[in-house]
Amino acid sequence: MARTNEKVGSLPVGEPAAHTPASAAAGIAGAIGMLEGRWKLEILFHLFGGQVRRFSELERAIPAVSQKMLIQQLRQLEQDGIVARRVYPEVPPRVEYWLTDWGQSLCPALDALLQWAERREGRAGAG
Amino acid sequence: MARTNEKVGSLPVGEPAAHTPASAAAGIAGAIGMLEGRWKLEILFHLFGGQVRRFSELERAIPAVSQKMLIQQLRQLEQDGIVARRVYPEVPPRVEYWLTDWGQSLCPALDALLQWAERREGRAGAG
DNA sequence: CGGCATCCCCGAGGATACTG
DNA sequence: CAGTATCCTCGGGGATGCCG
């Protein structure tokens, strides 16, 4: 988010696991940012597992979304390298969407988050 | 998000791992929602590892945040059961914040997300 | 069928000032 | 020091209409 330039002190460059609270937060914020649109997660879950869907299929699968939003979120996901898109130069037009390998690899991370959310039951905490 | 009432068909109730695309998305959206405030992640990373911080410490640790925002996000995290709060009835006032056990358990999930984000480099994808 | 453009609403988040 | 109240900005996202 704002200001990632709070340089770390003396780091052995090359180690990918070195983070300040700010840089770690920034990295995750970036990841979450890519997932933030109101419909992106739902889109992703319709695409996980190598599924290929055309625009109208997604539209039907997510009834509450508007065309504009669906396109917008799809394009953002595409731009972020999470989903891939293919246009068939036919008439009537056909466009298909699916997950990139990197996009697919989001699944476990999302699953971890879901597990965490569901683990909430016994949230006695550390009070 | 909108409409979680798209009931699943015939599920063996009791299995916690059964999700429709919509319900999985909703669950993760809930988790992400708790993390969404602009400062929450940064707050979390200052609290991970059992650290206890008082309000003014967090304020100094996150210079760009306003009092209002810091309090608001802290309170939301508290309400969600992620952070705990303790007020010392002294003067001048002192308030300390730390993560609940459940909050601490977010760390691996966040880490998975961070790993994923950093794995982006060779994002050739499944084009 | 799929996509872009326009207008509008609403709420998250910021700045500032005040209180106990 | 910690928290509250008020006001304002900004942009995400909804509705609608037109195009290839």
PDB file of N, CA and C (backbone and C1' of nucleotides) in Angstrom, chain A residues 65-69, chain C residues 3-7, chain D residues 14-18:
ATOM      1  N   VAL A  65     -24.401 -11.022 -11.163  1.00  0.00           N
ATOM      2  CA  VAL A  65     -23.403 -10.098 -11.709  1.00  0.00           C
ATOM      3  C   VAL A  65     -23.900  -9.458 -13.007  1.00  0.00           C
ATOM      4  N   SER A  66     -23.516  -8.220 -13.206  1.00  0.00           N
ATOM      5  CA  SER A  66     -23.872  -7.541 -14.450  1.00  0.00           C
ATOM      6  C   SER A  66     -22.788  -7.814 -15.497  1.00  0.00           C
ATOM      7  N   GLN A  67     -23.147  -7.628 -16.737  1.00  0.00           N
ATOM      8  CA  GLN A  67     -22.168  -7.842 -17.806  1.00  0.00           C
ATOM      9  C   GLN A  67     -20.931  -6.999 -17.577  1.00  0.00           C
ATOM     10  N   LYS A  68     -21.169  -5.755 -17.313  1.00  0.00           N
ATOM     11  CA  LYS A  68     -20.043  -4.845 -17.123  1.00  0.00           C
ATOM     12  C   LYS A  68     -19.087  -5.346 -16.059  1.00  0.00           C
ATOM     13  N   MET A  69     -19.645  -5.715 -14.936  1.00  0.00           N
ATOM     14  CA  MET A  69     -18.824  -6.179 -13.828  1.00  0.00           C
ATOM     15  C   MET A  69     -18.090  -7.465 -14.185  1.00  0.00           C
TER      16      MET A  69
ATOM     17  P    DG C   3     -15.866 -10.683 -24.106  1.00  0.00           P
ATOM     18  O5'  DG C   3     -16.215  -9.156 -24.324  1.00  0.00           O
ATOM     19  C5'  DG C   3     -15.841  -8.576 -25.578  1.00  0.00           C
ATOM     20  C4'  DG C   3     -16.271  -7.136 -25.619  1.00  0.00           C
ATOM     21  C3'  DG C   3     -15.770  -6.330 -24.418  1.00  0.00           C
ATOM     22  O3'  DG C   3     -14.878  -5.359 -24.907  1.00  0.00           O
ATOM     23  C1'  DG C   3     -18.013  -5.812 -24.978  1.00  0.00           C
ATOM     24  P    DC C   4     -13.983  -4.527 -23.951  1.00  0.00           P
ATOM     25  O5'  DC C   4     -14.569  -3.047 -24.099  1.00  0.00           O
ATOM     26  C5'  DC C   4     -14.621  -2.448 -25.395  1.00  0.00           C
ATOM     27  C4'  DC C   4     -15.573  -1.267 -25.379  1.00  0.00           C
ATOM     28  C3'  DC C   4     -15.235  -0.220 -24.314  1.00  0.00           C
ATOM     29  O3'  DC C   4     -15.017   1.030 -24.976  1.00  0.00           O
ATOM     30  C1'  DC C   4     -17.557  -0.776 -24.266  1.00  0.00           C
ATOM     31  P    DA C   5     -14.627   2.328 -24.195  1.00  0.00           P
ATOM     32  O5'  DA C   5     -16.029   3.063 -23.966  1.00  0.00           O
ATOM     33  C5'  DA C   5     -16.935   3.229 -25.053  1.00  0.00           C
ATOM     34  C4'  DA C   5     -18.054   4.178 -24.651  1.00  0.00           C
ATOM     35  C3'  DA C   5     -17.657   5.241 -23.624  1.00  0.00           C
ATOM     36  O3'  DA C   5     -18.273   6.477 -23.960  1.00  0.00           O
ATOM     37  C1'  DA C   5     -19.405   3.907 -22.745  1.00  0.00           C
ATOM     38  P    DT C   6     -18.012   7.808 -23.066  1.00  0.00           P
ATOM     39  O5'  DT C   6     -19.313   7.884 -22.146  1.00  0.00           O
ATOM     40  C5'  DT C   6     -20.596   7.959 -22.763  1.00  0.00           C
ATOM     41  C4'  DT C   6     -21.681   8.002 -21.699  1.00  0.00           C
ATOM     42  C3'  DT C   6     -21.378   8.947 -20.536  1.00  0.00           C
ATOM     43  O3'  DT C   6     -22.407   9.930 -20.452  1.00  0.00           O
ATOM     44  C1'  DT C   6     -22.119   6.825 -19.744  1.00  0.00           C
ATOM     45  P    DC C   7     -22.202  11.163 -19.416  1.00  0.00           P
ATOM     46  O5'  DC C   7     -23.159  10.704 -18.227  1.00  0.00           O
ATOM     47  C5'  DC C   7     -24.495  10.272 -18.523  1.00  0.00           C
ATOM     48  C4'  DC C   7     -25.130   9.698 -17.280  1.00  0.00           C
ATOM     49  C3'  DC C   7     -24.870  10.526 -16.012  1.00  0.00           C
ATOM     50  O3'  DC C   7     -26.105  10.774 -15.327  1.00  0.00           O
ATOM     51  C1'  DC C   7     -24.308   8.254 -15.653  1.00  0.00           C
TER      52       DC C   7
ATOM     53  P    DG D  14     -22.018  -4.728  -8.487  1.00  0.00           P
ATOM     54  O5'  DG D  14     -23.441  -4.131  -8.922  1.00  0.00           O
ATOM     55  C5'  DG D  14     -24.274  -3.509  -7.952  1.00  0.00           C
ATOM     56  C4'  DG D  14     -25.169  -2.491  -8.619  1.00  0.00           C
ATOM     57  C3'  DG D  14     -25.909  -3.024  -9.852  1.00  0.00           C
ATOM     58  O3'  DG D  14     -27.314  -2.831  -9.721  1.00  0.00           O
ATOM     59  C1'  DG D  14     -24.820  -0.960 -10.360  1.00  0.00           C
ATOM     60  P    DA D  15     -28.269  -3.463 -10.899  1.00  0.00           P
ATOM     61  O5'  DA D  15     -28.565  -2.223 -11.859  1.00  0.00           O
ATOM     62  C5'  DA D  15     -28.928  -0.962 -11.320  1.00  0.00           C
ATOM     63  C4'  DA D  15     -29.422  -0.038 -12.444  1.00  0.00           C
ATOM     64  C3'  DA D  15     -30.126  -0.774 -13.591  1.00  0.00           C
ATOM     65  O3'  DA D  15     -31.234  -0.007 -14.039  1.00  0.00           O
ATOM     66  C1'  DA D  15     -28.193   0.351 -14.411  1.00  0.00           C
ATOM     67  P    DT D  16     -32.193  -0.670 -15.191  1.00  0.00           P
ATOM     68  O5'  DT D  16     -31.696   0.068 -16.506  1.00  0.00           O
ATOM     69  C5'  DT D  16     -31.365   1.463 -16.466  1.00  0.00           C
ATOM     70  C4'  DT D  16     -30.644   1.859 -17.735  1.00  0.00           C
ATOM     71  C3'  DT D  16     -31.152   1.163 -19.005  1.00  0.00           C
ATOM     72  O3'  DT D  16     -31.706   2.143 -19.883  1.00  0.00           O
ATOM     73  C1'  DT D  16     -28.778   1.259 -18.929  1.00  0.00           C
ATOM     74  P    DG D  17     -32.388   1.675 -21.307  1.00  0.00           P
ATOM     75  O5'  DG D  17     -31.299   2.109 -22.375  1.00  0.00           O
ATOM     76  C5'  DG D  17     -30.577   3.329 -22.201  1.00  0.00           C
ATOM     77  C4'  DG D  17     -29.478   3.419 -23.253  1.00  0.00           C
ATOM     78  C3'  DG D  17     -29.851   2.779 -24.603  1.00  0.00           C
ATOM     79  O3'  DG D  17     -29.399   3.614 -25.675  1.00  0.00           O
ATOM     80  C1'  DG D  17     -27.854   1.825 -23.773  1.00  0.00           C
ATOM     81  P    DC D  18     -29.770   3.218 -27.187  1.00  0.00           P
ATOM     82  O5'  DC D  18     -28.313   2.933 -27.812  1.00  0.00           O
ATOM     83  C5'  DC D  18     -27.330   3.967 -27.790  1.00  0.00           C
ATOM     84  C4'  DC D  18     -25.994   3.412 -28.274  1.00  0.00           C
ATOM     85  C3'  DC D  18     -26.041   2.753 -29.653  1.00  0.00           C
ATOM     86  O3'  DC D  18     -24.906   3.188 -30.396  1.00  0.00           O
ATOM     87  C1'  DC D  18     -25.169   1.231 -28.083  1.00  0.00           C
TER      88       DC D  18
END
